[in-house]
Amino acid sequence: AQSVTQPDIHITVSEGASLELRCNYSYGATPYLFWYVQSPGQGLQLLLKYFSGDTLVQGIKGFEAEFKRSQSSFNLRKPSVHWSDAAEYFCAGDLSGGYNKLIFGAGTRLAVHP
Amino acid sequence: DGGITQSPKYLFRKEGQNVTLSCEQNLNHDAMYWYRQDPGQGLRLIYYSQIVNDFQKGDIAEGYSVSREKKESFPLTVTSAQKNPTAFYLCASTDDRGTGSYNEQFFGPGTRLTVL
């Protein structure tokens, strides 16, 4: 079955530390992949997206993600986390072949310690 | 500024009542979507519409209804048939009709519905 999985429900890091949030997908072809961020009680903001081409994509707020076909993964990274990065992060994929129907992972809640 | 507005931000409903959540966009987007968000489950697609006067069921459409009479508006009605309606509801839109090219979905701020 087509799916997007985020294995980590909660992650806590110290401010200034590096961050990696994991995302795996299950799909027979190359999906369109996205990372969104959500602050409490708010809508979602797009951090970055992967459609094709370069497998390392840069996003806003210093985030990047790498698409690895061999591992069916699209992990989100940031070299140095700021306290304002505390939020919930969602990985999503269009597994419908470009018909814009997104499947979301369950989300990873990030806490940042000072 | 262009964007998506959802109203109200908080909504309380008694059991057995229907309630309608508003979603308006001034981005001139063709496609609009409704998602439901529950803790620990991410977002699940309720309904979507790729063009005016047309819409399709998503993964969890039971107990919900929608209309798309205008390009900028896509209201969602939570009916009394929805057994567990308490959730956070998000509306999104995109400038894409599913033609194979791709544009991101933009999200509104959400409506939190609580059934008393």
Short mmCIF file of C-alpha atoms in Angstrom, two decimals:
data_model
loop_
_atom_site.label_atom_id
_atom_site.label_comp_id
_atom_site.label_asym_id
_atom_site.label_seq_id
_atom_site.Cartn_x
_atom_site.Cartn_y
_atom_site.Cartn_z
CA ALA A 1 0.00 0.00 0.00
CA GLN A 2 1.11 3.53 -0.67
CA SER A 3 2.20 5.27 2.49
CA VAL A 4 4.39 7.90 4.08
CA THR A 5 5.96 7.03 7.41
CA GLN A 6 7.67 9.17 9.98
CA PRO A 7 9.22 6.77 12.49
CA ASP A 8 9.86 9.33 15.22
CA ILE A 9 6.88 10.78 17.06
CA HIS A 10 8.91 13.07 19.32
CA ILE A 11 12.47 14.35 19.06
CA THR A 12 14.29 16.60 21.50
CA VAL A 13 17.50 18.38 20.61
CA SER A 14 19.58 21.08 22.21
CA GLU A 15 19.75 24.49 20.63
CA GLY A 16 22.67 24.63 18.23
CA ALA A 17 22.73 20.88 17.68
CA SER A 18 22.13 19.29 14.31
CA LEU A 19 18.79 17.78 13.40
CA GLU A 20 17.61 14.97 11.18
CA LEU A 21 13.95 14.00 10.87
CA ARG A 22 13.23 10.76 9.08
CA CYS A 23 10.66 10.10 6.39
CA ASN A 24 10.09 6.94 4.38
CA TYR A 25 7.64 6.32 1.59
CA SER A 26 6.15 3.30 -0.07
CA TYR A 27 5.33 3.81 -3.75
CA GLY A 28 6.13 2.07 -6.98
CA ALA A 29 7.42 5.13 -8.77
CA THR A 30 9.21 8.31 -7.79
CA PRO A 31 6.80 10.40 -5.76
CA TYR A 32 6.60 14.12 -5.29
CA LEU A 33 7.74 14.73 -1.71
CA PHE A 34 7.27 17.61 0.69
CA TRP A 35 8.15 18.71 4.18
CA TYR A 36 5.76 21.01 6.02
CA VAL A 37 6.05 22.66 9.43
CA GLN A 38 3.17 23.46 11.76
CA SER A 39 3.23 25.69 14.82
CA PRO A 40 0.60 24.90 17.49
CA GLY A 41 -2.91 25.73 16.37
CA GLN A 42 -1.74 26.97 12.99
CA GLY A 43 -1.84 25.87 9.39
CA LEU A 44 1.03 24.22 7.56
CA GLN A 45 3.93 26.02 5.93
CA LEU A 46 5.94 24.40 3.17
CA LEU A 47 9.64 24.01 3.99
CA LEU A 48 10.80 22.32 0.80
CA LYS A 49 9.78 19.99 -1.99
CA TYR A 50 11.27 17.38 -4.28
CA PHE A 51 9.93 16.73 -7.75
CA SER A 52 12.89 15.46 -9.73
CA GLY A 53 16.52 16.23 -10.53
CA ASP A 54 18.99 17.12 -7.81
CA THR A 55 18.37 14.82 -4.85
CA LEU A 56 19.50 17.39 -2.28
CA VAL A 57 16.95 20.17 -2.00
CA GLN A 58 17.25 23.38 -0.08
CA GLY A 59 14.33 24.97 1.69
CA ILE A 60 13.44 27.89 3.86
CA LYS A 61 14.72 28.55 7.39
CA GLY A 62 18.00 26.74 6.71
CA PHE A 63 16.44 23.30 6.15
CA GLU A 64 17.47 20.81 3.51
CA ALA A 65 16.35 17.32 2.59
CA GLU A 66 17.89 14.50 0.63
CA PHE A 67 15.94 12.10 -1.56
CA LYS A 68 17.39 8.60 -1.54
CA ARG A 69 15.62 6.28 -3.92
CA SER A 70 17.50 3.19 -2.73
CA GLN A 71 16.26 3.75 0.79
CA SER A 72 12.82 5.19 -0.11
CA SER A 73 13.65 8.07 2.17
CA PHE A 74 13.42 11.84 2.23
CA ASN A 75 15.01 12.96 5.48
CA LEU A 76 14.95 16.55 6.64
CA ARG A 77 18.10 18.10 8.09
CA LYS A 78 19.29 21.29 9.66
CA PRO A 79 22.89 21.82 10.78
CA SER A 80 22.10 24.03 13.78
CA VAL A 81 18.68 24.15 15.42
CA HIS A 82 17.22 27.35 16.85
CA TRP A 83 14.65 27.49 19.64
CA SER A 84 12.14 28.86 17.15
CA ASP A 85 12.31 25.58 15.20
CA ALA A 86 10.25 23.85 17.89
CA ALA A 87 7.11 22.73 16.04
CA GLU A 88 5.56 19.72 14.41
CA TYR A 89 6.98 18.56 11.11
CA PHE A 90 5.09 16.62 8.48
CA CYS A 91 6.43 14.71 5.55
CA ALA A 92 3.98 14.32 2.69
CA GLY A 93 3.99 12.66 -0.67
CA ASP A 94 1.92 12.81 -3.79
CA LEU A 95 1.72 9.12 -4.52
CA SER A 96 -0.99 9.60 -7.14
CA GLY A 97 1.33 10.24 -10.06
CA GLY A 98 1.04 14.01 -9.98
CA TYR A 99 -2.66 14.37 -9.35
CA ASN A 100 -2.04 16.39 -6.22
CA LYS A 101 -3.50 14.03 -3.66
CA LEU A 102 -1.16 14.17 -0.71
CA ILE A 103 -0.57 11.45 1.84
CA PHE A 104 0.86 12.72 5.10
CA GLY A 105 3.03 11.06 7.68
CA ALA A 106 1.87 11.15 11.29
CA GLY A 107 4.25 13.98 12.11
CA THR A 108 7.30 14.46 14.31
CA ARG A 109 7.09 16.88 17.20
CA LEU A 110 10.37 18.68 17.75
CA ALA A 111 11.31 20.13 21.12
CA VAL A 112 14.38 22.32 21.48
CA HIS A 113 16.22 22.62 24.79
CA PRO A 114 18.08 25.87 25.53
CA ASP B 1 -2.17 39.85 0.34
CA GLY B 2 -3.29 36.60 -1.24
CA GLY B 3 -4.10 33.71 0.98
CA ILE B 4 -6.58 31.26 2.43
CA THR B 5 -8.95 32.19 5.21
CA GLN B 6 -10.88 29.79 7.39
CA SER B 7 -13.61 30.74 9.77
CA PRO B 8 -14.34 30.45 12.54
CA LYS B 9 -11.06 29.62 14.30
CA TYR B 10 -12.90 27.77 17.06
CA LEU B 11 -16.31 26.14 16.72
CA PHE B 12 -18.42 24.32 19.24
CA ARG B 13 -21.29 22.08 18.28
CA LYS B 14 -23.84 20.06 20.15
CA GLU B 15 -24.26 16.44 19.21
CA GLY B 16 -26.78 15.95 16.44
CA GLN B 17 -26.21 19.35 14.83
CA ASN B 18 -24.78 20.02 11.42
CA VAL B 19 -22.13 22.70 11.18
CA THR B 20 -20.44 24.39 8.22
CA LEU B 21 -16.81 25.43 8.11
CA SER B 22 -15.83 28.20 5.76
CA CYS B 23 -12.81 28.23 3.45
CA GLU B 24 -12.10 31.12 1.10
CA GLN B 25 -9.05 31.74 -1.09
CA ASN B 26 -8.07 34.73 -3.21
CA LEU B 27 -5.13 33.01 -4.88
CA ASN B 28 -7.14 32.22 -8.01
CA HIS B 29 -6.39 28.54 -7.44
CA ASP B 30 -8.39 25.91 -9.24
CA ALA B 31 -8.07 23.06 -6.75
CA MET B 32 -9.15 23.08 -3.10
CA TYR B 33 -8.93 20.47 -0.37
CA TRP B 34 -10.24 19.69 3.09
CA TYR B 35 -8.15 17.75 5.59
CA ARG B 36 -8.84 16.51 9.06
CA GLN B 37 -6.05 16.44 11.63
CA ASP B 38 -6.12 14.30 14.74
CA PRO B 39 -3.26 13.95 17.23
CA GLY B 40 -0.73 11.36 16.12
CA GLN B 41 -2.41 10.73 12.78
CA GLY B 42 -1.19 13.47 10.52
CA LEU B 43 -3.64 14.90 8.00
CA ARG B 44 -6.27 12.87 6.22
CA LEU B 45 -8.07 13.98 3.07
CA ILE B 46 -11.83 14.47 3.40
CA TYR B 47 -12.86 15.98 0.05
CA TYR B 48 -11.20 17.76 -2.81
CA SER B 49 -12.31 19.80 -5.78
CA GLN B 50 -10.23 20.42 -8.87
CA ILE B 51 -12.73 22.69 -10.58
CA VAL B 52 -15.93 24.59 -9.87
CA ASN B 53 -19.07 22.46 -9.57
CA ASP B 54 -17.06 19.28 -9.22
CA PHE B 55 -15.61 17.50 -6.19
CA GLN B 56 -14.45 14.04 -5.16
CA LYS B 57 -14.39 12.07 -1.95
CA GLY B 58 -11.11 11.64 -0.18
CA ASP B 59 -10.15 8.92 2.25
CA ILE B 60 -12.56 9.81 5.07
CA ALA B 61 -15.60 11.45 3.42
CA GLU B 62 -18.30 9.69 5.45
CA GLY B 63 -20.31 12.17 7.53
CA TYR B 64 -19.08 15.19 5.56
CA SER B 65 -20.40 17.13 2.58
CA VAL B 66 -19.02 19.95 0.44
CA SER B 67 -20.00 22.30 -2.34
CA ARG B 68 -17.97 24.24 -4.90
CA GLU B 69 -20.25 26.86 -6.41
CA LYS B 70 -17.51 29.47 -6.69
CA LYS B 71 -13.84 29.16 -7.48
CA GLU B 72 -12.79 30.95 -4.31
CA SER B 73 -15.03 29.11 -1.85
CA PHE B 74 -15.14 25.49 -0.67
CA PRO B 75 -17.30 25.11 2.45
CA LEU B 76 -17.32 21.88 4.44
CA THR B 77 -20.39 20.68 6.33
CA VAL B 78 -19.88 18.30 9.20
CA THR B 79 -23.13 16.40 9.51
CA SER B 80 -24.64 14.61 12.45
CA ALA B 81 -23.67 11.36 10.72
CA GLN B 82 -20.00 12.01 11.49
CA LYS B 83 -19.45 9.91 14.60
CA ASN B 84 -16.36 11.60 15.94
CA PRO B 85 -16.18 15.13 14.54
CA THR B 86 -13.97 16.74 17.17
CA ALA B 87 -10.77 17.59 15.30
CA PHE B 88 -8.72 20.31 13.66
CA TYR B 89 -9.82 20.98 10.08
CA LEU B 90 -7.50 22.42 7.47
CA CYS B 91 -8.33 23.77 4.06
CA ALA B 92 -5.76 23.96 1.27
CA SER B 93 -5.59 25.07 -2.33
CA THR B 94 -3.28 24.74 -5.28
CA ASP B 95 -2.98 26.09 -8.78
CA ASP B 96 -3.15 22.67 -10.28
CA ARG B 97 -5.84 20.49 -11.78
CA GLY B 98 -3.92 17.27 -11.61
CA THR B 99 -2.61 17.54 -15.12
CA GLY B 100 0.75 16.11 -14.25
CA SER B 101 2.53 19.38 -13.60
CA TYR B 102 2.85 20.14 -9.96
CA ASN B 103 2.40 23.05 -7.61
CA GLU B 104 2.46 23.06 -3.85
CA GLN B 105 -0.63 23.14 -1.68
CA PHE B 106 -1.12 26.25 0.43
CA PHE B 107 -2.89 25.84 3.76
CA GLY B 108 -5.29 27.97 5.73
CA PRO B 109 -4.94 28.55 9.49
CA GLY B 110 -7.48 25.86 10.40
CA THR B 111 -10.71 25.53 12.38
CA ARG B 112 -10.83 23.60 15.61
CA LEU B 113 -14.21 21.92 16.00
CA THR B 114 -15.31 20.60 19.36
CA VAL B 115 -18.49 18.60 19.88
CA LEU B 116 -19.99 19.09 23.30
#
